[in-house]
Coordinates of C-alpha atoms in Angstrom, one line a residue:
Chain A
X29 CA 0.0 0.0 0.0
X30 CA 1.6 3.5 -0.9
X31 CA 1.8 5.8 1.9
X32 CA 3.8 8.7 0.5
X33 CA 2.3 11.6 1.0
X34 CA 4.7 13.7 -0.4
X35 CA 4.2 16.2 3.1
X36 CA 6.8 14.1 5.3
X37 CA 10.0 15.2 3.0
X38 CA 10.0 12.2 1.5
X39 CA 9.9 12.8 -2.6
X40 CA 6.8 11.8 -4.2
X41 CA 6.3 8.3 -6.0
X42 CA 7.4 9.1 -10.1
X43 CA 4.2 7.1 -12.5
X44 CA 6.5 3.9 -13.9
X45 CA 5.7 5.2 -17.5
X46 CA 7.3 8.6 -17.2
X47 CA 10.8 10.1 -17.0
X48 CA 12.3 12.1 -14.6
X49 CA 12.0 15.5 -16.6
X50 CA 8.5 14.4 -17.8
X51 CA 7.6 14.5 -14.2
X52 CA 9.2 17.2 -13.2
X53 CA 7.6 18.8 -15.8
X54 CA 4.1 17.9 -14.5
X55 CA 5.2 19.0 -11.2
X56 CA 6.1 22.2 -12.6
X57 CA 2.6 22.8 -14.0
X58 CA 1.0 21.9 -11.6
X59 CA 2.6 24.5 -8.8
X60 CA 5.4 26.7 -9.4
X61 CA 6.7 25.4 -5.9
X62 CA 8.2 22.1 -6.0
X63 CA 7.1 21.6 -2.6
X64 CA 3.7 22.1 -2.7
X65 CA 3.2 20.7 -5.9
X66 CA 4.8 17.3 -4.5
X67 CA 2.0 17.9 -2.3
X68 CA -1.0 18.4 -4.5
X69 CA 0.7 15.5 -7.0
X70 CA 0.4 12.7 -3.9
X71 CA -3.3 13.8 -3.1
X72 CA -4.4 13.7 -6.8
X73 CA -3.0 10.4 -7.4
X74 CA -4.3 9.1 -3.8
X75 CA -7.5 10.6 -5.1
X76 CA -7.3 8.4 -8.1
X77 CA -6.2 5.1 -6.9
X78 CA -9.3 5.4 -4.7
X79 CA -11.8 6.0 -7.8
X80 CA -10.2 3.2 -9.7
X81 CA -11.0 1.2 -6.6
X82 CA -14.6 2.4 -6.0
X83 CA -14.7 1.3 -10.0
X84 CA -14.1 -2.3 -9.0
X85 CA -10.7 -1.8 -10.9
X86 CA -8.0 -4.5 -10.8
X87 CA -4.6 -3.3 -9.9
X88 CA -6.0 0.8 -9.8
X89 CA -2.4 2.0 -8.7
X90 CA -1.4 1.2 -12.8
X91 CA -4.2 2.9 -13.7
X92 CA -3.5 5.9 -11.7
X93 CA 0.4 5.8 -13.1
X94 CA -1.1 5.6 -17.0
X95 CA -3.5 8.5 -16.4
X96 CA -0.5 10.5 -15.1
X97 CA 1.4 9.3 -18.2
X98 CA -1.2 10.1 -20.3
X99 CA -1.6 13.7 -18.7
X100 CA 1.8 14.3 -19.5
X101 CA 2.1 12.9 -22.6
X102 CA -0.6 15.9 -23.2
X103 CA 1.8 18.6 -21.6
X104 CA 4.2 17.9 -24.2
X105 CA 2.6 18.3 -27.1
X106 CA 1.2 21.7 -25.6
X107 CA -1.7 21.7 -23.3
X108 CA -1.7 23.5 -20.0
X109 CA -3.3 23.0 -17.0
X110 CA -4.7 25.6 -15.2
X111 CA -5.1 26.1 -11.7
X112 CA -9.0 26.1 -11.6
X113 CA -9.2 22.8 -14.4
X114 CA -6.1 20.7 -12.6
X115 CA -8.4 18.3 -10.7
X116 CA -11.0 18.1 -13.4
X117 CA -8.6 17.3 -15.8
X118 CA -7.1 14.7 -14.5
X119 CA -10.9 13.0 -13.5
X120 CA -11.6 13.7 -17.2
X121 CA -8.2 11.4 -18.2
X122 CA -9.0 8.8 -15.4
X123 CA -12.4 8.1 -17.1
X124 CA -11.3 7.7 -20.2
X125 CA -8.8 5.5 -18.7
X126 CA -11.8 3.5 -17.2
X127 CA -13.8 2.9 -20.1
X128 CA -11.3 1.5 -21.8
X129 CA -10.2 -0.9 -19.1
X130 CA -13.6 -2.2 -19.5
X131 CA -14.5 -2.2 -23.2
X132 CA -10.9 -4.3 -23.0
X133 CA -11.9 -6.7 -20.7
X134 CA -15.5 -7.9 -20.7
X135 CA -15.5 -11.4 -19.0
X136 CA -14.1 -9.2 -15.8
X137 CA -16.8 -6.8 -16.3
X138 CA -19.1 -10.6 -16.5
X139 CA -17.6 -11.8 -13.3
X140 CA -18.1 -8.0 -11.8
X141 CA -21.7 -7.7 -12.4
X142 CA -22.8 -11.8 -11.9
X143 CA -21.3 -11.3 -8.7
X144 CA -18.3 -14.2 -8.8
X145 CA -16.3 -12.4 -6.5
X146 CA -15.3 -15.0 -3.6
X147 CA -15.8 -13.5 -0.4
X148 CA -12.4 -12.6 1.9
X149 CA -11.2 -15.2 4.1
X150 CA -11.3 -13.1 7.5
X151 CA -8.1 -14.6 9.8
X152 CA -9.6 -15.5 13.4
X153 CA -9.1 -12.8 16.0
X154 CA -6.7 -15.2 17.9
X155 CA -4.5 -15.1 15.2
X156 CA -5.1 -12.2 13.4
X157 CA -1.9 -9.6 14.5
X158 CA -3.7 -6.3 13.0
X159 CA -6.2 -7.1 16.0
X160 CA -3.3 -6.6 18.9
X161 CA -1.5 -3.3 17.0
X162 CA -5.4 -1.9 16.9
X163 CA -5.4 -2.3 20.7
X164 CA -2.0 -0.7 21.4
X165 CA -3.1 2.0 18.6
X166 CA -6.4 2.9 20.1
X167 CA -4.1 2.9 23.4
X168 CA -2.2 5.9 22.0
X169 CA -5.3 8.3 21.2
X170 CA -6.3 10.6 22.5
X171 CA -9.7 9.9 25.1
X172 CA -12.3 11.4 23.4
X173 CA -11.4 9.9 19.8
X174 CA -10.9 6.4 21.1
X175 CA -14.8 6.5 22.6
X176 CA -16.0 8.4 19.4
X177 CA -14.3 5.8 17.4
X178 CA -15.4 2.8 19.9
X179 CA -18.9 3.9 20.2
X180 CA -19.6 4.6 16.7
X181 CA -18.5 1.1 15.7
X182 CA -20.5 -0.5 18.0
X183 CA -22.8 -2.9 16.6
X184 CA -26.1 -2.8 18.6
X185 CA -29.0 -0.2 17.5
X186 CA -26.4 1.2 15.3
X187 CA -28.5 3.8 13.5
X188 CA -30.0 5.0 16.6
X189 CA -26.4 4.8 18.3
X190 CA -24.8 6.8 15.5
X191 CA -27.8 9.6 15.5
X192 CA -27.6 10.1 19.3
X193 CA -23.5 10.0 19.1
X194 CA -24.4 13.3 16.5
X195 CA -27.1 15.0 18.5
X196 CA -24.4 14.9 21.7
X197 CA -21.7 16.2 19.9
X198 CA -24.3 18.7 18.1
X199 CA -23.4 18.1 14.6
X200 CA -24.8 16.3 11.2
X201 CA -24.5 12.8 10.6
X202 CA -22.1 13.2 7.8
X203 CA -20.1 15.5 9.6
X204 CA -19.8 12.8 12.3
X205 CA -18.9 10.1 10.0
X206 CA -15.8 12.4 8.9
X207 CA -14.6 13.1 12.0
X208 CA -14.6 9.3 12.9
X209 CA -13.4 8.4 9.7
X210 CA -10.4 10.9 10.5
X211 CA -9.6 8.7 13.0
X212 CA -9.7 5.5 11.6
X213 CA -7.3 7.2 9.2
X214 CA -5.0 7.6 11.9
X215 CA -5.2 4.4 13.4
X216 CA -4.9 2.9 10.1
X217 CA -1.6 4.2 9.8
X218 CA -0.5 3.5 13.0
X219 CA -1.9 -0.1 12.4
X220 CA 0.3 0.0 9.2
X221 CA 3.3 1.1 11.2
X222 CA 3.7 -1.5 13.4
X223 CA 2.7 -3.8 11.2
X224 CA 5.5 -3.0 9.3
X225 CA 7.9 -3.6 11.9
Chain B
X19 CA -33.2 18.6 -0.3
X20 CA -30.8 18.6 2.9
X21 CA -27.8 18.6 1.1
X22 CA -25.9 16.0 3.9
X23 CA -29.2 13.4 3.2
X24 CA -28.1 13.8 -1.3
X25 CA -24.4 13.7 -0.9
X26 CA -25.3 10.5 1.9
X27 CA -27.4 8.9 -0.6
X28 CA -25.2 9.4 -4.1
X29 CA -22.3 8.1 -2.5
X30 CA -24.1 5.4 -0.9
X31 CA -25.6 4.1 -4.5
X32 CA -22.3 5.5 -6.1
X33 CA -20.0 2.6 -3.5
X34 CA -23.0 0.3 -4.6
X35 CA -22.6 0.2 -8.4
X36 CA -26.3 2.0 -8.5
X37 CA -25.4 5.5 -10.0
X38 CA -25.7 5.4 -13.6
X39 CA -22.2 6.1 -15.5
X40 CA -23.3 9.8 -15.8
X41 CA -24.1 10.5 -12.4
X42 CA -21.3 8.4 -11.4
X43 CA -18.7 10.4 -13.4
X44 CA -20.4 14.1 -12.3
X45 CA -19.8 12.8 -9.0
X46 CA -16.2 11.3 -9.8
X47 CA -15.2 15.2 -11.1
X48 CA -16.6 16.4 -7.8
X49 CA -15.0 13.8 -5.6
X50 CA -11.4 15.0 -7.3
X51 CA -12.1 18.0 -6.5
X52 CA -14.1 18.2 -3.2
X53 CA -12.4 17.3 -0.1
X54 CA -14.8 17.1 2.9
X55 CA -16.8 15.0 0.2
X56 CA -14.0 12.8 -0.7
X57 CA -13.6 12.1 3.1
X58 CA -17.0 11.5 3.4
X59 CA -16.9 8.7 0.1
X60 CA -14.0 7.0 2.3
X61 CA -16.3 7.3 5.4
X62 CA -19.6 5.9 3.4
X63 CA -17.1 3.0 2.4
X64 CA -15.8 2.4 5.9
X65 CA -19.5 2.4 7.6
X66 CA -20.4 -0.6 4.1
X67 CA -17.2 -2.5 5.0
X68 CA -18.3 -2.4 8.9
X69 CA -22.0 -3.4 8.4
X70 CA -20.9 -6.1 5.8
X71 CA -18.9 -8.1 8.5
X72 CA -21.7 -6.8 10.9
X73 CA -23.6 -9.2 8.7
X74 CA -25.9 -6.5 7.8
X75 CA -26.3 -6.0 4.4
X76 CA -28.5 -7.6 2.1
X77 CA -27.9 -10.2 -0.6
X78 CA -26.9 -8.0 -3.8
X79 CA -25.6 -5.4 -1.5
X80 CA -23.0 -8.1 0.1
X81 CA -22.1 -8.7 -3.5
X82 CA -21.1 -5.2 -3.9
X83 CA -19.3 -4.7 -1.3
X84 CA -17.0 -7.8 -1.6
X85 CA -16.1 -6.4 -4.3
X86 CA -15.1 -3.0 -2.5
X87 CA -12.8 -5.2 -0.4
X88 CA -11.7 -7.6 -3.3
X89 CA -7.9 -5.8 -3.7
X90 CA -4.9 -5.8 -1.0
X91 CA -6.0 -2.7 0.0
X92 CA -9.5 -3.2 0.1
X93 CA -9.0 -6.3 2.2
X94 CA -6.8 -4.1 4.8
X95 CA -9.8 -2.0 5.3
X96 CA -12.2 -4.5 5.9
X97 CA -9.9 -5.9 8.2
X98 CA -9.3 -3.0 10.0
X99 CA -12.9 -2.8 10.3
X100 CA -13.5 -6.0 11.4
X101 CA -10.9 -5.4 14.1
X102 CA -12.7 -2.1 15.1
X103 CA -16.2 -3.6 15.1
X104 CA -14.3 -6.7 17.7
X105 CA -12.8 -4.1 19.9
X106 CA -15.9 -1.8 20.3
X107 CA -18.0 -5.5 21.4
X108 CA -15.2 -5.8 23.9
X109 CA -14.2 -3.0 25.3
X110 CA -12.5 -4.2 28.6
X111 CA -9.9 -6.1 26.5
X112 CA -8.5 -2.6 24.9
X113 CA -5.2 -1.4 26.5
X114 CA -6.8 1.6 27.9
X115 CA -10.6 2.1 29.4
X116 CA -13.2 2.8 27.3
X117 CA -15.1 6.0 29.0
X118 CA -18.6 7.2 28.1
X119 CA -19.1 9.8 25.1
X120 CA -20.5 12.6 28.0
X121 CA -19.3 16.1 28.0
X122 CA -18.1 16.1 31.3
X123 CA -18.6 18.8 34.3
X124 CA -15.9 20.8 35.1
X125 CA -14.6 18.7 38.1
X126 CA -16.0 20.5 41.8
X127 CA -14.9 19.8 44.8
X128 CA -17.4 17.5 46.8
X129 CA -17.7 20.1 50.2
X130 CA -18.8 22.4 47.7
X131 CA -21.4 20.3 46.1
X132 CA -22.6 19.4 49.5
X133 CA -22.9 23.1 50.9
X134 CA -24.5 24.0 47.5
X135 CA -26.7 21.9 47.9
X136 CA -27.8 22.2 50.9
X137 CA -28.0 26.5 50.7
X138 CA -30.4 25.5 47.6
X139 CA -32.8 23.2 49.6
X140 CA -33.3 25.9 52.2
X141 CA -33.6 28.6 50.1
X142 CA -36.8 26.9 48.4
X143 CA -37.9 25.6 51.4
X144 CA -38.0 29.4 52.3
X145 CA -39.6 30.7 48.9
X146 CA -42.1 27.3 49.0
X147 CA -43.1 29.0 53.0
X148 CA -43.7 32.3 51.3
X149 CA -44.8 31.7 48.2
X150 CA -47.7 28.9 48.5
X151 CA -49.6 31.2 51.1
X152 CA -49.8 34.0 49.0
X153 CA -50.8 32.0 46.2
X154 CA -53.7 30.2 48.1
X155 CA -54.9 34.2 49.6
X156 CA -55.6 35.2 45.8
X157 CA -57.4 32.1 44.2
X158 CA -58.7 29.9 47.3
X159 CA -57.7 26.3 47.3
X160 CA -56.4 24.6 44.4
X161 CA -59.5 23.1 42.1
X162 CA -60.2 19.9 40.4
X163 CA -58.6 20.1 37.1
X164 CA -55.4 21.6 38.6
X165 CA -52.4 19.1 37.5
X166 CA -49.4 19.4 39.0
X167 CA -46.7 19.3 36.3
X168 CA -42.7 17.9 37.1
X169 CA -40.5 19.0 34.1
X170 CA -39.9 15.9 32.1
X171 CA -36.5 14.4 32.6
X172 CA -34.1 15.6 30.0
X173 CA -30.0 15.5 29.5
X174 CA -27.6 17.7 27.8
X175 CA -28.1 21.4 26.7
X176 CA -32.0 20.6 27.4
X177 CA -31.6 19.9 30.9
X178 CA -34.1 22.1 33.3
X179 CA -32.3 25.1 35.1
X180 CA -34.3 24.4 38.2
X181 CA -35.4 21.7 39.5
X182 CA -38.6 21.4 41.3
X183 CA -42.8 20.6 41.0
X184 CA -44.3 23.6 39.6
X185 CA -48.5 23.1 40.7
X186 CA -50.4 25.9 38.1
X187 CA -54.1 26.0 37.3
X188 CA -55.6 24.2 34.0
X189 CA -58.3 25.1 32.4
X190 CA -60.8 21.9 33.0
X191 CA -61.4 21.9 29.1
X192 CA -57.9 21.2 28.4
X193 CA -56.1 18.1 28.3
X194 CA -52.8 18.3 30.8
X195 CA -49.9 17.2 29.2
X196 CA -47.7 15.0 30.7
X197 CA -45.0 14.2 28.0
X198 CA -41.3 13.3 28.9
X199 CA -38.3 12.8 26.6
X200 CA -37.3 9.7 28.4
X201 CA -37.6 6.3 26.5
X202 CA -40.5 4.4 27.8
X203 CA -39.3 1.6 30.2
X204 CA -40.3 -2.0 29.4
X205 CA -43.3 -2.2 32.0
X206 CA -45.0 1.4 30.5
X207 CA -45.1 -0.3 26.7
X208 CA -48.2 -1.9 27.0
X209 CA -49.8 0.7 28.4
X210 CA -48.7 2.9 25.1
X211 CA -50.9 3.3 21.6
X212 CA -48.9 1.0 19.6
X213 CA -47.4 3.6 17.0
X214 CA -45.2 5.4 20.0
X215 CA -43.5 2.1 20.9
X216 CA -39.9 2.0 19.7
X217 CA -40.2 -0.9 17.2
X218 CA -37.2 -3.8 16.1
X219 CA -35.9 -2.6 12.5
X220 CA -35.5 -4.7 9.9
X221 CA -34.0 -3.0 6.9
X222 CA -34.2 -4.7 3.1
X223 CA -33.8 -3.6 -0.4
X224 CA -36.1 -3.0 -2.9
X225 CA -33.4 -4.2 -5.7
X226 CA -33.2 -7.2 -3.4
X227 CA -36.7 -8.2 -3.8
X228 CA -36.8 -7.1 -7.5
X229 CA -34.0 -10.2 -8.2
X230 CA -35.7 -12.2 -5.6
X231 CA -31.8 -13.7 -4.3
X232 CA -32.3 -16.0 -2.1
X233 CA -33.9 -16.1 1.6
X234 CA -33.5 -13.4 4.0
X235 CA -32.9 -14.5 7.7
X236 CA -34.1 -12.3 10.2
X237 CA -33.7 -12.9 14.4
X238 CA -35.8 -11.2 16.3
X239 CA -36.4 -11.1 19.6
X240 CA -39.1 -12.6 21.1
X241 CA -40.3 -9.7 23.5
X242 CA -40.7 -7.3 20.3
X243 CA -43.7 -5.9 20.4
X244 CA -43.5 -3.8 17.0
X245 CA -41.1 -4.9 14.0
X246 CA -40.4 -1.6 11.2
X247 CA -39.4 -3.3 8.0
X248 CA -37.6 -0.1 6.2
X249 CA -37.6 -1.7 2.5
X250 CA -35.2 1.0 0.6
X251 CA -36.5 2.7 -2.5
X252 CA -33.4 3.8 -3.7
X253 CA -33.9 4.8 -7.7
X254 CA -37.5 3.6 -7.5
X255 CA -40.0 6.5 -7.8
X256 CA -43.7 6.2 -7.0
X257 CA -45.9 8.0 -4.8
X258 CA -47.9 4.9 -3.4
X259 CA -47.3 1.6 -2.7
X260 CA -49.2 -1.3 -1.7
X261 CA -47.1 -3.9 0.6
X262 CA -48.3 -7.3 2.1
X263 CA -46.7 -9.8 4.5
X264 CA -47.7 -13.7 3.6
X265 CA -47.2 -16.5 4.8
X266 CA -45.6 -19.5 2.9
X267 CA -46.8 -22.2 5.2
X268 CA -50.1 -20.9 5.4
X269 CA -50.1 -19.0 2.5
X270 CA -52.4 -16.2 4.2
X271 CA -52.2 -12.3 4.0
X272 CA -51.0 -12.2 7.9
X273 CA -50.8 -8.3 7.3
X274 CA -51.2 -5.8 4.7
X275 CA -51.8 -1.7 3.8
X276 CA -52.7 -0.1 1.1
X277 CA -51.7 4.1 0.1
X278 CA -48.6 3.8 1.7
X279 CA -46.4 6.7 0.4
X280 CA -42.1 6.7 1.1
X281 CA -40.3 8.3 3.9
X282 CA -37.3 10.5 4.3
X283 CA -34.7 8.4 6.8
X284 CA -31.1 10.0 7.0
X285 CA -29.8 7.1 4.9
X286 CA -32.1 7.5 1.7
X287 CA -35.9 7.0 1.2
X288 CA -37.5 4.0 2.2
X289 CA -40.6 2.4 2.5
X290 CA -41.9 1.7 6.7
X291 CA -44.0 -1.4 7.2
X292 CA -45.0 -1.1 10.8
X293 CA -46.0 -4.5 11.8
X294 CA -47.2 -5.9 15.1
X295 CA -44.6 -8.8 16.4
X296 CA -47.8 -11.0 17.2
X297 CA -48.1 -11.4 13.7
X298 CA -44.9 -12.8 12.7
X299 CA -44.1 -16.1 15.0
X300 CA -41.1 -17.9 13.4
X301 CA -41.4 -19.3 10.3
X302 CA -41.4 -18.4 6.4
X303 CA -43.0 -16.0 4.7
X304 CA -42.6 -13.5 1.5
X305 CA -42.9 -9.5 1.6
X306 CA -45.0 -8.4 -1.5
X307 CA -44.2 -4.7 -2.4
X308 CA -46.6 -3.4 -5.5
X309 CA -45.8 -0.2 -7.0
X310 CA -48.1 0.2 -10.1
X311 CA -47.7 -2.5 -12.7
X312 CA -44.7 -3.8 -10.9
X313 CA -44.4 -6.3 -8.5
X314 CA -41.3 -7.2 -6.0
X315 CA -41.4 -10.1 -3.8
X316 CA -38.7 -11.4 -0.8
X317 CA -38.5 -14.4 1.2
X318 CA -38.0 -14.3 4.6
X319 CA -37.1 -16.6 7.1
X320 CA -37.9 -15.5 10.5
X321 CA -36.7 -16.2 13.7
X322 CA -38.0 -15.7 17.0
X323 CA -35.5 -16.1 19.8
X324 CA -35.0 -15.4 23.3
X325 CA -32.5 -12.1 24.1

C-alpha cells in the first residue's frame, strides 16, 4: 500500500511510465513550488487510486500511473493546466482511462456484475496480528477519539447509536462520520506502522 | 433537499454500483475536487465494510461490497474494520478504558457540592413557606382540574435550570400534558398506543426483492412488540405503494396496507412497514411490495429467539 504523502519530505512516488523531466515537468505545471506541488501530485494520485477502486478496478495504482502518463504525454505536445481545471482534468483522463479498461476486458466486467467475487477469508481474531497493534493504537489516542471511534462502531441499534453520538456532539450525521473516519485514518496508519515492523 | 441526506445517498448508491455512468462520473469530477466529500466517500465505504462483517447488508448489496474489499488494500480496510467492530464488542480487553461519550462537568470539589446543595434546599424551602400562602390568599384552594406538572426528565443542553414541582391551574377543558423525553421503560409499553413504541428494525432492499436472491434470515427477539421493516426505495419512484406480508406455510395475508407513500430516513428513502410482532411467530413468509404494474417479492425466514 503506498503511503507517500509527499508532506513528510520524502519525494513523491514518479508514474512507472514517465521520465524524470517528464515528471518534473508535471510537477512544474502543476505548482510553481516544487514543494507544494509534491503535495497536491500525492493527493491527486491518492484521489485516483481510490476512484479506480470504487470502479471495482484491478490493480488501480497502474491505472492511476497511466493517467499521469497520459496527462503528460498531453503537456508535451502543448496543453496547459490551469489552476481552476487541474483536478477536473485529470478526473476527465482517469475516465477515459476507465472505459477503456472495460470495453478491453468484458469477462471481468461478466464476473463484476454476476457477482463471482469469492468473499475474503477473514483470519480468526486469535491469530489475526492487526487485532493486537489496533489495541495498542487505540491505546495511543487521545480519550475522546478512542470513545467516538469505539462507540460509533458499536454494533447494537447502530443507526440509533450513531444519531444520538451526532445529537451529543451537536453536529450532522455526515459530519460525524468524517470526524470518525479521521480517526480511523489515523489508526490505520499507525496499524500500518507496526505492522511493518 | 438537505444537502448531507443527497451527498449520503449518491455516494451510498455510487460505493454500490447504483449511479448510472453519468451521475457516477459528475460525482467522480466532484469527488477529485471536493475534499470534505472525498472524506465523506472514504467514510460511506468504511460504515459498508463495517455493516458487511456486521452481517448487515443484504444479498446484492454483500455482492457489492465484496467487491469493495476484493484488492490488497481493500481487504486491509475490511480488516481493519473487522478489528474495530471486535474491539468496540469488547471493550474491557483494549489497552486503555473505554469511557462514556458525556461532556463532562468541570470537576468540583465535593464540600462544595454538598454546601450547595444544601443552601439550595433551604432557600426553596424558604420561597415554598412564602410563596404557596400568598398564592392560596388570591385564588382559594387549588380546584379539580389543577395538574401538578414535574418537568420531564431531559439531558444535555435541554436539561431544566431548576429543579422542582411547579403546581399551576388548567383550564378543566384542556387536556394536561404530561410528555417526557425519556424512553419508555419495558413495564409502561403496554400501556402505550402501539405507534409510539420504539419498534425492532429490519432493513431490506427494494433491488433485493426485484432479483428475488435468495432467503433473508431475520432474528428477532421474542419480546418485540413492533417490528419496522424499512424496504429501501433507492432509484425507484412512486408516490404509493401497496405492501403485504404472507405467509408460505399458510399462504395467508398475515398483514397488509394499502396508500402507503415513502419516507425521508437519513440514509435515503425508504418504505416503513410497521408491523405488530404477534403477527410474525417464526417461520417463512414472503414481503410483496406493489408499485403500479410492478411487483417485487422477498422471502424471509424468521426467527424468533429469546435475548
Amino acid at each position: 500500500m503506498t503511503r507517500g504523502n509527499g508532506k513528510n519530505g520524502k519525494p513523491p512516488r514518479k508514474p512507472r511510465g514517465l521520465t524524470q523531466e517528464g515528471f518534473e515537468a508535471l510537477l512544474a505545471q502543476l505548482d510553481p513550488d516544487r514543494e507544494r506541488a509534491a503535495g497536491l501530485y500525492e493527493t491527486i494520485r491518492r484521489k485516483l487510486v481510490r476512484l479506480f477502486e470504487w470502479r471495482g478496478c484491478e490493480a488501480p495504482e497502474d491505472l492511476a500511473d497511466e493517467t499521469f502518463d497520459r496527462v503528460a504525454r498531453r503537456l508535451d505536445e502543448g496543453v496547459e493546466l490551469k489552476s481552476s481545471n487541474c483536478y477536473g482534468y485529470f478526473c476527465g483522463v482517469a475516465q477515459f482511462v476507465y472505459k477503456e479498461v472495460l470495453r478491453q476486458s468484458c469477462r471481468q466486467r461478466r464476473a463484476l456484475e454476476s457477482g463471482g467475487w469469492p468473499p475474503p477469508q477473514p483470519m480468526s481474531e486469535a491469530d489475526d496480528p492487526r487485532l493486537e497493534c489496533l489495541r495498542l493504537c487505540l491505546a495511543d489516542l487521545a480519550e475522546n477519539e478512542r470513545d467516538l471511534v469505539l462507540r460509533y462502531h458499536q454494533g447494537e441499534n447502530n443507526i440509533q447509536n450513531r444519531q444520538d453520538m451526532a445529537s451529543e456532539l451537536g453536529v450532522e450525521l455526515n459530519a460525524l462520520r468524517i470526524r470518525v473516519h479521521r480517526v480511523r485514518r489515523k489508526l490505520e496508519d499507525c496499524v500500518y506502522k507496526r505492522l511493518a515492523h | 433537499m438537505n444537502e448531507d441526506l443527497r451527498n449520503d445517498e449518491l455516494l451510498r448508491s455510487y460505493l454500490l454500483g447504483k449511479l448510472p455512468e453519468e451521475g457516477a462520473e459528475r460525482l467522480e469530477a466532484r469527488l477529485i475536487e471536493e475534499d470534505e466529500l472525498f472524506d465523506l466517500c472514504e467514510a460511506v465505504e468504511a460504515d459498508l465494510l463495517a455493516a458487511y462483517d456486521r452481517g448487515e447488508l443484504t444479498g446484492w448489496e454483500k455482492e457489492r461490497v465484496r467487491r469493495l474489499a476484493s484488492s490488497p488494500a481493500g481487504q486491509e480496510r475490511l480488516a481493519l474494520a473487522r478489528a474495530l467492530n471486535s474491539a468496540a464488542r469488547r471493550p474491557e480487553r483494549t489497552a486503555a478504558p473505554v469511557v462514556p461519550l458525556r461532556r463532562r462537568a468541570f470537576p468540583i470539589p465535593q464540600p462544595l457540592i454538598r454546601w450547595t446543595a444544601l443552601a439550595a434546599a433551604v432557600l426553596l424551602v424558604a420561597i415554598g413557606a412564602f410563596w404557596i400562602p400568598q398564592s392560596l390568599k388570591r385564588s382559594g384552594p387549588i380546584e379539580a382540574g389543577t395538574k401538578i406538572l414535574t418537568p420531564a426528565k431531559r439531558t444535555g443542553k435541554d436539561a431544566p435550570k431548576r429543579p422542582g414541582t411547579l403546581a399551576i391551574q388548567v383550564p378543566k377543558d384542556r387536556q394536561p400534558r404530561t410528555e417526557s423525553d425519556r424512553p419508555p421503560q419495558r413495564d409502561e409499553r403496554a400501556a402505550k398506543p402501539l405507534e409510539r413504541r420504539q419498534p425492532f428494525v429490519v432493513a431490506l432492499s427494494l433491488a433485493a426483492l426485484r432479483s428475488a436472491e435468495g432467503t433473508e434470515n431475520v432474528r428477532i427477539p421474542s419480546d418485540e412488540e413492533l417490528i419496522e421493516f424499512q424496504i429501501d426505495l433507492e432509484g425507484l419512484e412512486g408516490e404509493s405503494f401497496h405492501a403485504a406480508v404472507r405467509s408460505k406455510e399458510g399462504g395467508t395475508t398475515v398483514w397488509e396496507s394499502h396508500g402507503l407513500g415513502p419516507k425521508r430516513l437519513d440514509w435515503g428513502t425508504a418504505l416503513i412497514l410497521r408491523i405488530p410482532a404477534h403477527l410474525l411467530p417464526s417461520g417463512s413468509y414472503e414481503v410483496v411490495v406493489t408499485a403500479e404494474s410492478d411487483k417485487y417479492i422477498k422471502d424471509l425466514e424468521v426467527v424468533r429467539e429469546t435475548r
